[in-house]
mmCIF file of N, CA and C in Angstrom:
data_model
loop_
_atom_site.group_PDB
_atom_site.id
_atom_site.type_symbol
_atom_site.label_atom_id
_atom_site.label_comp_id
_atom_site.label_asym_id
_atom_site.label_seq_id
_atom_site.Cartn_x
_atom_site.Cartn_y
_atom_site.Cartn_z
ATOM 1 N N MET A 22 -4.252 17.344 26.680
ATOM 2 C CA MET A 22 -4.813 18.667 26.610
ATOM 3 C C MET A 22 -4.287 19.510 27.773
ATOM 4 N N ARG A 23 -4.107 18.877 28.922
ATOM 5 C CA ARG A 23 -3.598 19.642 30.056
ATOM 6 C C ARG A 23 -2.176 20.126 29.780
ATOM 7 N N ALA A 24 -1.327 19.220 29.240
ATOM 8 C CA ALA A 24 0.051 19.611 28.928
ATOM 9 C C ALA A 24 0.076 20.741 27.904
ATOM 10 N N TRP A 25 -0.785 20.665 26.898
ATOM 11 C CA TRP A 25 -0.865 21.733 25.896
ATOM 12 C C TRP A 25 -1.320 23.032 26.548
ATOM 13 N N GLY A 26 -2.363 22.944 27.362
ATOM 14 C CA GLY A 26 -2.873 24.130 28.049
ATOM 15 C C GLY A 26 -1.848 24.758 28.978
ATOM 16 N N ASP A 27 -1.013 23.910 29.590
ATOM 17 C CA ASP A 27 0.037 24.402 30.486
ATOM 18 C C ASP A 27 1.299 24.817 29.734
ATOM 19 N N LYS A 28 1.263 24.700 28.393
ATOM 20 C CA LYS A 28 2.427 24.993 27.552
ATOM 21 C C LYS A 28 3.636 24.172 27.995
ATOM 22 N N ALA A 29 3.370 22.880 28.273
ATOM 23 C CA ALA A 29 4.398 21.991 28.810
ATOM 24 C C ALA A 29 4.865 20.931 27.816
ATOM 25 N N LEU A 30 4.585 21.117 26.526
ATOM 26 C CA LEU A 30 5.065 20.139 25.554
ATOM 27 C C LEU A 30 5.431 20.817 24.251
ATOM 28 N N ASP A 31 6.409 20.207 23.580
ATOM 29 C CA ASP A 31 6.838 20.707 22.274
ATOM 30 C C ASP A 31 6.398 19.787 21.152
ATOM 31 N N GLY A 32 6.128 18.524 21.481
ATOM 32 C CA GLY A 32 5.735 17.561 20.467
ATOM 33 C C GLY A 32 5.163 16.313 21.104
ATOM 34 N N VAL A 33 4.560 15.475 20.254
ATOM 35 C CA VAL A 33 3.907 14.251 20.712
ATOM 36 C C VAL A 33 4.365 13.097 19.830
ATOM 37 N N ASN A 34 4.616 11.950 20.456
ATOM 38 C CA ASN A 34 4.948 10.727 19.733
ATOM 39 C C ASN A 34 3.678 9.886 19.662
ATOM 40 N N ILE A 35 3.186 9.646 18.444
ATOM 41 C CA ILE A 35 1.953 8.880 18.261
ATOM 42 C C ILE A 35 2.304 7.515 17.678
ATOM 43 N N LYS A 36 1.950 6.446 18.395
ATOM 44 C CA LYS A 36 2.176 5.077 17.922
ATOM 45 C C LYS A 36 0.837 4.489 17.490
ATOM 46 N N THR A 37 0.754 4.097 16.227
ATOM 47 C CA THR A 37 -0.529 3.669 15.671
ATOM 48 C C THR A 37 -1.169 2.521 16.447
ATOM 49 N N ALA A 38 -0.426 1.497 16.801
ATOM 50 C CA ALA A 38 -1.013 0.342 17.489
ATOM 51 C C ALA A 38 -1.480 0.695 18.897
ATOM 52 N N ARG A 39 -0.843 1.636 19.526
ATOM 53 C CA ARG A 39 -1.227 2.015 20.893
ATOM 54 C C ARG A 39 -2.417 2.975 20.927
ATOM 55 N N HIS A 40 -2.769 3.508 19.761
ATOM 56 C CA HIS A 40 -3.864 4.478 19.715
ATOM 57 C C HIS A 40 -5.058 4.008 18.912
ATOM 58 N N GLY A 41 -5.117 2.725 18.584
ATOM 59 C CA GLY A 41 -6.313 2.194 17.936
ATOM 60 C C GLY A 41 -6.271 2.104 16.428
ATOM 61 N N GLY A 42 -5.092 2.199 15.832
ATOM 62 C CA GLY A 42 -4.984 2.024 14.386
ATOM 63 C C GLY A 42 -4.839 3.323 13.624
ATOM 64 N N VAL A 43 -4.915 3.199 12.305
ATOM 65 C CA VAL A 43 -4.650 4.327 11.414
ATOM 66 C C VAL A 43 -5.671 5.451 11.583
ATOM 67 N N SER A 44 -6.952 5.133 11.628
ATOM 68 C CA SER A 44 -7.978 6.187 11.715
ATOM 69 C C SER A 44 -7.859 6.983 13.006
ATOM 70 N N ARG A 45 -7.677 6.295 14.111
ATOM 71 C CA ARG A 45 -7.543 6.986 15.403
ATOM 72 C C ARG A 45 -6.250 7.800 15.440
ATOM 73 N N THR A 46 -5.180 7.247 14.895
ATOM 74 C CA THR A 46 -3.918 7.983 14.844
ATOM 75 C C THR A 46 -4.072 9.245 14.007
ATOM 76 N N ARG A 47 -4.785 9.138 12.889
ATOM 77 C CA ARG A 47 -5.028 10.316 12.049
ATOM 78 C C ARG A 47 -5.806 11.374 12.818
ATOM 79 N N GLN A 48 -6.804 10.960 13.598
ATOM 80 C CA GLN A 48 -7.573 11.919 14.395
ATOM 81 C C GLN A 48 -6.674 12.636 15.402
ATOM 82 N N LEU A 49 -5.812 11.876 16.068
ATOM 83 C CA LEU A 49 -4.895 12.481 17.041
ATOM 84 C C LEU A 49 -3.910 13.419 16.354
ATOM 85 N N ARG A 50 -3.385 12.983 15.200
ATOM 86 C CA ARG A 50 -2.467 13.829 14.435
ATOM 87 C C ARG A 50 -3.165 15.123 14.015
ATOM 88 N N ASP A 51 -4.414 15.014 13.544
ATOM 89 C CA ASP A 51 -5.168 16.196 13.123
ATOM 90 C C ASP A 51 -5.421 17.147 14.293
ATOM 91 N N LEU A 52 -5.732 16.601 15.463
ATOM 92 C CA LEU A 52 -5.911 17.435 16.648
ATOM 93 C C LEU A 52 -4.611 18.167 16.969
ATOM 94 N N CYS A 53 -3.506 17.433 16.949
ATOM 95 C CA CYS A 53 -2.207 18.058 17.210
ATOM 96 C C CYS A 53 -1.918 19.154 16.191
ATOM 97 N N ASN A 54 -2.207 18.894 14.913
ATOM 98 C CA ASN A 54 -2.001 19.909 13.868
ATOM 99 C C ASN A 54 -2.808 21.161 14.169
ATOM 100 N N THR A 55 -4.064 20.987 14.549
ATOM 101 C CA THR A 55 -4.935 22.120 14.855
ATOM 102 C C THR A 55 -4.390 22.943 16.017
ATOM 103 N N LEU A 56 -3.813 22.261 17.007
ATOM 104 C CA LEU A 56 -3.278 22.940 18.188
ATOM 105 C C LEU A 56 -1.854 23.446 17.987
ATOM 106 N N GLY A 57 -1.250 23.118 16.831
ATOM 107 C CA GLY A 57 0.121 23.545 16.564
ATOM 108 C C GLY A 57 1.168 22.698 17.253
ATOM 109 N N ILE A 58 0.819 21.457 17.591
ATOM 110 C CA ILE A 58 1.737 20.536 18.264
ATOM 111 C C ILE A 58 2.412 19.660 17.215
ATOM 112 N N ALA A 59 3.732 19.611 17.229
ATOM 113 C CA ALA A 59 4.481 18.773 16.297
ATOM 114 C C ALA A 59 4.326 17.298 16.673
ATOM 115 N N VAL A 60 4.386 16.420 15.665
ATOM 116 C CA VAL A 60 4.190 14.988 15.902
ATOM 117 C C VAL A 60 5.332 14.155 15.336
ATOM 118 N N TYR A 61 5.593 13.062 16.027
ATOM 119 C CA TYR A 61 6.495 12.005 15.592
ATOM 120 C C TYR A 61 5.591 10.789 15.429
ATOM 121 N N ILE A 62 5.587 10.149 14.260
ATOM 122 C CA ILE A 62 4.658 9.055 13.985
ATOM 123 C C ILE A 62 5.423 7.748 13.876
ATOM 124 N N GLN A 63 4.979 6.743 14.620
ATOM 125 C CA GLN A 63 5.628 5.440 14.571
ATOM 126 C C GLN A 63 4.664 4.359 15.018
ATOM 127 N N ASP A 64 5.172 3.147 15.122
ATOM 128 C CA ASP A 64 4.409 2.034 15.664
ATOM 129 C C ASP A 64 5.331 1.274 16.602
ATOM 130 N N VAL A 65 4.780 0.361 17.363
ATOM 131 C CA VAL A 65 5.587 -0.382 18.321
ATOM 132 C C VAL A 65 6.495 -1.393 17.628
ATOM 133 N N TRP A 66 6.143 -1.810 16.458
ATOM 134 C CA TRP A 66 6.928 -2.698 15.596
ATOM 135 C C TRP A 66 6.164 -2.779 14.296
ATOM 136 N N GLY A 67 6.582 -3.600 13.357
ATOM 137 C CA GLY A 67 5.748 -3.684 12.181
ATOM 138 C C GLY A 67 6.384 -4.274 10.949
ATOM 139 N N THR A 68 5.581 -4.289 9.914
ATOM 140 C CA THR A 68 5.925 -4.845 8.615
ATOM 141 C C THR A 68 5.687 -3.764 7.568
ATOM 142 N N ALA A 69 5.715 -4.153 6.309
ATOM 143 C CA ALA A 69 5.425 -3.202 5.229
ATOM 144 C C ALA A 69 4.028 -2.613 5.380
ATOM 145 N N ILE A 70 3.124 -3.367 5.964
ATOM 146 C CA ILE A 70 1.748 -2.883 6.122
ATOM 147 C C ILE A 70 1.696 -1.710 7.105
ATOM 148 N N SER A 71 2.245 -1.886 8.292
ATOM 149 C CA SER A 71 2.217 -0.785 9.264
ATOM 150 C C SER A 71 3.145 0.349 8.843
ATOM 151 N N ALA A 72 4.265 0.024 8.210
ATOM 152 C CA ALA A 72 5.173 1.068 7.729
ATOM 153 C C ALA A 72 4.494 1.932 6.672
ATOM 154 N N SER A 73 3.650 1.317 5.853
ATOM 155 C CA SER A 73 2.921 2.081 4.835
ATOM 156 C C SER A 73 1.933 3.045 5.478
ATOM 157 N N ALA A 74 1.266 2.600 6.530
ATOM 158 C CA ALA A 74 0.353 3.488 7.252
ATOM 159 C C ALA A 74 1.124 4.673 7.826
ATOM 160 N N ILE A 75 2.273 4.407 8.417
ATOM 161 C CA ILE A 75 3.115 5.467 8.974
ATOM 162 C C ILE A 75 3.537 6.444 7.875
ATOM 163 N N ALA A 76 3.960 5.904 6.735
ATOM 164 C CA ALA A 76 4.424 6.750 5.630
ATOM 165 C C ALA A 76 3.315 7.660 5.112
ATOM 166 N N HIS A 77 2.105 7.119 4.991
ATOM 167 C CA HIS A 77 0.991 7.933 4.498
ATOM 168 C C HIS A 77 0.594 9.008 5.509
ATOM 169 N N LEU A 78 0.592 8.666 6.788
ATOM 170 C CA LEU A 78 0.295 9.671 7.810
ATOM 171 C C LEU A 78 1.359 10.766 7.803
ATOM 172 N N ALA A 79 2.616 10.366 7.663
ATOM 173 C CA ALA A 79 3.705 11.343 7.633
ATOM 174 C C ALA A 79 3.591 12.258 6.420
ATOM 175 N N ALA A 80 3.293 11.673 5.263
ATOM 176 C CA ALA A 80 3.207 12.457 4.029
ATOM 177 C C ALA A 80 2.073 13.474 4.061
ATOM 178 N N SER A 81 1.060 13.212 4.864
ATOM 179 C CA SER A 81 -0.088 14.121 4.934
ATOM 180 C C SER A 81 -0.038 15.042 6.155
ATOM 181 N N THR A 82 1.125 15.117 6.793
ATOM 182 C CA THR A 82 1.327 16.003 7.939
ATOM 183 C C THR A 82 2.053 17.263 7.473
ATOM 184 N N PRO A 83 1.615 18.441 7.882
ATOM 185 C CA PRO A 83 2.327 19.660 7.481
ATOM 186 C C PRO A 83 3.800 19.587 7.905
ATOM 187 N N PRO A 84 4.721 19.903 7.006
ATOM 188 C CA PRO A 84 6.157 19.785 7.314
ATOM 189 C C PRO A 84 6.580 20.519 8.583
ATOM 190 N N GLU A 85 5.987 21.671 8.841
ATOM 191 C CA GLU A 85 6.387 22.444 10.018
ATOM 192 C C GLU A 85 5.932 21.807 11.333
ATOM 193 N N LEU A 86 5.040 20.812 11.257
ATOM 194 C CA LEU A 86 4.563 20.118 12.460
ATOM 195 C C LEU A 86 4.984 18.653 12.471
ATOM 196 N N PHE A 87 5.920 18.303 11.611
ATOM 197 C CA PHE A 87 6.357 16.916 11.484
ATOM 198 C C PHE A 87 7.765 16.762 12.045
ATOM 199 N N LEU A 88 7.917 15.901 13.075
ATOM 200 C CA LEU A 88 9.223 15.672 13.693
ATOM 201 C C LEU A 88 9.962 14.490 13.084
ATOM 202 N N GLY A 89 9.235 13.463 12.632
ATOM 203 C CA GLY A 89 9.887 12.301 12.040
ATOM 204 C C GLY A 89 9.053 11.048 12.187
ATOM 205 N N ILE A 90 9.649 9.930 11.719
ATOM 206 C CA ILE A 90 9.014 8.616 11.805
ATOM 207 C C ILE A 90 10.040 7.614 12.307
ATOM 208 N N TRP A 91 9.573 6.427 12.627
ATOM 209 C CA TRP A 91 10.454 5.287 12.856
ATOM 210 C C TRP A 91 10.021 4.217 11.874
ATOM 211 N N ASP A 92 10.964 3.733 11.074
ATOM 212 C CA ASP A 92 10.692 2.728 10.056
ATOM 213 C C ASP A 92 10.990 1.340 10.612
ATOM 214 N N PRO A 93 9.952 0.510 10.822
ATOM 215 C CA PRO A 93 10.165 -0.821 11.386
ATOM 216 C C PRO A 93 10.687 -1.846 10.382
ATOM 217 N N MET A 94 10.612 -1.556 9.090
ATOM 218 C CA MET A 94 10.911 -2.571 8.079
ATOM 219 C C MET A 94 12.365 -3.025 8.098
ATOM 220 N N GLY A 95 13.288 -2.157 8.418
ATOM 221 C CA GLY A 95 14.701 -2.513 8.411
ATOM 222 C C GLY A 95 15.095 -3.536 9.461
ATOM 223 N N TRP A 96 14.248 -3.751 10.437
ATOM 224 C CA TRP A 96 14.551 -4.674 11.521
ATOM 225 C C TRP A 96 14.029 -6.081 11.258
ATOM 226 N N ASN A 97 13.246 -6.255 10.222
ATOM 227 C CA ASN A 97 12.633 -7.553 9.939
ATOM 228 C C ASN A 97 13.473 -8.362 8.959
ATOM 229 N N GLU A 98 13.605 -9.656 9.225
ATOM 230 C CA GLU A 98 14.309 -10.537 8.297
ATOM 231 C C GLU A 98 13.436 -10.893 7.104
ATOM 232 N N SER A 99 12.141 -10.881 7.288
ATOM 233 C CA SER A 99 11.204 -11.159 6.203
ATOM 234 C C SER A 99 9.992 -10.251 6.400
ATOM 235 N N ASP A 100 9.073 -10.305 5.456
ATOM 236 C CA ASP A 100 7.908 -9.436 5.543
ATOM 237 C C ASP A 100 6.663 -10.213 5.155
ATOM 238 N N VAL A 101 5.510 -9.608 5.340
ATOM 239 C CA VAL A 101 4.233 -10.247 5.011
ATOM 240 C C VAL A 101 3.522 -9.531 3.870
ATOM 241 N N ALA A 102 4.187 -8.540 3.265
ATOM 242 C CA ALA A 102 3.588 -7.796 2.155
ATOM 243 C C ALA A 102 4.693 -7.195 1.301
ATOM 244 N N THR A 103 4.363 -6.929 0.057
ATOM 245 C CA THR A 103 5.277 -6.219 -0.835
ATOM 246 C C THR A 103 4.719 -4.828 -1.098
ATOM 247 N N GLY A 104 5.570 -3.942 -1.566
ATOM 248 C CA GLY A 104 5.110 -2.608 -1.937
ATOM 249 C C GLY A 104 5.134 -1.589 -0.828
ATOM 250 N N GLY A 105 5.879 -1.861 0.235
ATOM 251 C CA GLY A 105 5.959 -0.901 1.337
ATOM 252 C C GLY A 105 6.709 0.353 0.946
ATOM 253 N N PRO A 106 6.804 1.296 1.861
ATOM 254 C CA PRO A 106 7.496 2.545 1.573
ATOM 255 C C PRO A 106 8.969 2.304 1.244
ATOM 256 N N GLU A 107 9.547 3.248 0.539
ATOM 257 C CA GLU A 107 10.948 3.132 0.140
ATOM 258 C C GLU A 107 11.742 4.321 0.652
ATOM 259 N N MET A 108 12.991 4.047 1.025
ATOM 260 C CA MET A 108 13.918 5.097 1.425
ATOM 261 C C MET A 108 14.804 5.395 0.217
ATOM 262 N N ARG A 109 14.778 6.657 -0.242
ATOM 263 C CA ARG A 109 15.621 7.076 -1.362
ATOM 264 C C ARG A 109 16.218 8.442 -1.041
ATOM 265 N N ASP A 110 17.531 8.514 -1.168
ATOM 266 C CA ASP A 110 18.236 9.783 -0.948
ATOM 267 C C ASP A 110 17.876 10.413 0.391
ATOM 268 N N GLY A 111 17.761 9.575 1.414
ATOM 269 C CA GLY A 111 17.475 10.069 2.754
ATOM 270 C C GLY A 111 16.040 10.488 3.003
ATOM 271 N N ARG A 112 15.149 10.180 2.063
ATOM 272 C CA ARG A 112 13.736 10.527 2.224
ATOM 273 C C ARG A 112 12.901 9.264 2.153
ATOM 274 N N TYR A 113 11.778 9.282 2.821
ATOM 275 C CA TYR A 113 10.878 8.136 2.929
ATOM 276 C C TYR A 113 9.685 8.384 2.017
ATOM 277 N N PHE A 114 9.411 7.450 1.114
ATOM 278 C CA PHE A 114 8.339 7.629 0.138
ATOM 279 C C PHE A 114 7.245 6.589 0.317
ATOM 280 N N ALA A 115 6.010 7.060 0.481
ATOM 281 C CA ALA A 115 4.845 6.172 0.526
ATOM 282 C C ALA A 115 4.499 5.765 -0.898
ATOM 283 N N SER A 116 3.873 4.623 -1.025
ATOM 284 C CA SER A 116 3.431 4.144 -2.330
ATOM 285 C C SER A 116 2.317 5.036 -2.867
ATOM 286 N N ASP A 117 2.241 5.146 -4.185
ATOM 287 C CA ASP A 117 1.140 5.894 -4.785
ATOM 288 C C ASP A 117 0.039 4.966 -5.292
ATOM 289 N N ARG A 118 0.138 3.685 -4.944
ATOM 290 C CA ARG A 118 -0.910 2.728 -5.304
ATOM 291 C C ARG A 118 -2.115 2.908 -4.368
ATOM 292 N N PRO A 119 -3.283 2.376 -4.741
ATOM 293 C CA PRO A 119 -4.492 2.541 -3.916
ATOM 294 C C PRO A 119 -4.312 2.015 -2.486
ATOM 295 N N GLY A 120 -5.058 2.590 -1.573
ATOM 296 C CA GLY A 120 -5.012 2.170 -0.172
ATOM 297 C C GLY A 120 -3.637 2.422 0.414
ATOM 298 N N LEU A 121 -3.142 1.459 1.161
ATOM 299 C CA LEU A 121 -1.796 1.584 1.716
ATOM 300 C C LEU A 121 -0.725 1.293 0.678
ATOM 301 N N GLY A 122 -1.138 0.753 -0.464
ATOM 302 C CA GLY A 122 -0.185 0.493 -1.537
ATOM 303 C C GLY A 122 0.593 -0.793 -1.396
ATOM 304 N N VAL A 123 0.168 -1.655 -0.498
ATOM 305 C CA VAL A 123 0.877 -2.919 -0.297
ATOM 306 C C VAL A 123 0.060 -4.091 -0.825
ATOM 307 N N GLU A 124 0.752 -5.165 -1.099
ATOM 308 C CA GLU A 124 0.106 -6.401 -1.540
ATOM 309 C C GLU A 124 0.432 -7.482 -0.509
ATOM 310 N N PRO A 125 -0.550 -7.905 0.297
ATOM 311 C CA PRO A 125 -0.293 -8.946 1.297
ATOM 312 C C PRO A 125 0.198 -10.237 0.643
ATOM 313 N N MET A 126 1.139 -10.896 1.286
ATOM 314 C CA MET A 126 1.678 -12.171 0.807
ATOM 315 C C MET A 126 0.887 -13.285 1.494
ATOM 316 N N MET A 127 -0.190 -13.707 0.845
ATOM 317 C CA MET A 127 -1.104 -14.667 1.450
ATOM 318 C C MET A 127 -0.445 -16.015 1.711
ATOM 319 N N GLU A 128 0.593 -16.362 0.952
ATOM 320 C CA GLU A 128 1.293 -17.622 1.195
ATOM 321 C C GLU A 128 2.010 -17.607 2.542
ATOM 322 N N ILE A 129 2.283 -16.434 3.068
ATOM 323 C CA ILE A 129 2.892 -16.307 4.397
ATOM 324 C C ILE A 129 1.816 -16.093 5.457
ATOM 325 N N LEU A 130 0.845 -15.249 5.166
ATOM 326 C CA LEU A 130 -0.208 -14.936 6.136
ATOM 327 C C LEU A 130 -1.194 -16.078 6.336
ATOM 328 N N GLY A 131 -1.422 -16.871 5.299
ATOM 329 C CA GLY A 131 -2.396 -17.956 5.400
ATOM 330 C C GLY A 131 -3.800 -17.477 5.079
ATOM 331 N N GLN A 132 -4.749 -18.349 5.288
ATOM 332 C CA GLN A 132 -6.144 -18.040 4.983
ATOM 333 C C GLN A 132 -6.705 -17.030 5.987
ATOM 334 N N PRO A 133 -7.541 -16.112 5.519
ATOM 335 C CA PRO A 133 -8.161 -15.147 6.434
ATOM 336 C C PRO A 133 -9.039 -15.845 7.469
ATOM 337 N N ILE A 134 -9.064 -15.308 8.652
ATOM 338 C CA ILE A 134 -9.939 -15.821 9.702
ATOM 339 C C ILE A 134 -11.379 -15.423 9.403
ATOM 340 N N ALA A 135 -11.554 -14.215 8.855
ATOM 341 C CA ALA A 135 -12.882 -13.714 8.499
ATOM 342 C C ALA A 135 -12.742 -12.756 7.327
ATOM 343 N N ILE A 136 -13.795 -12.664 6.524
ATOM 344 C CA ILE A 136 -13.850 -11.722 5.413
ATOM 345 C C ILE A 136 -15.124 -10.906 5.575
ATOM 346 N N TYR A 137 -14.991 -9.580 5.581
ATOM 347 C CA TYR A 137 -16.135 -8.688 5.737
ATOM 348 C C TYR A 137 -16.372 -7.971 4.415
ATOM 349 N N GLU A 138 -17.590 -8.060 3.908
ATOM 350 C CA GLU A 138 -17.914 -7.410 2.633
ATOM 351 C C GLU A 138 -19.059 -6.443 2.803
#
């Protein structure tokens, strides 16, 4: 807020894992949108699951306040979910399936530690 008040920034890089996950990142992105601050959305690393969160946050950001994303999926030799975002014709597309649009690969992830209902 001080940097914004001092007119000392042009944009903000928001990393989902460093800011408490998707909901907290969305709150920060929304605050930046309200203040007219452009955002770059990424994570520190990730799989199809975190990439899907990034894609959905990016897709719901006004274009004039969107600087870009970093796609972690290209750096992984394998993944833990299917249905992540796709790159087509130089554009990044989030899934239109419910939630993040991914299907966890339980044979790789193993049994859940806890289930909350």
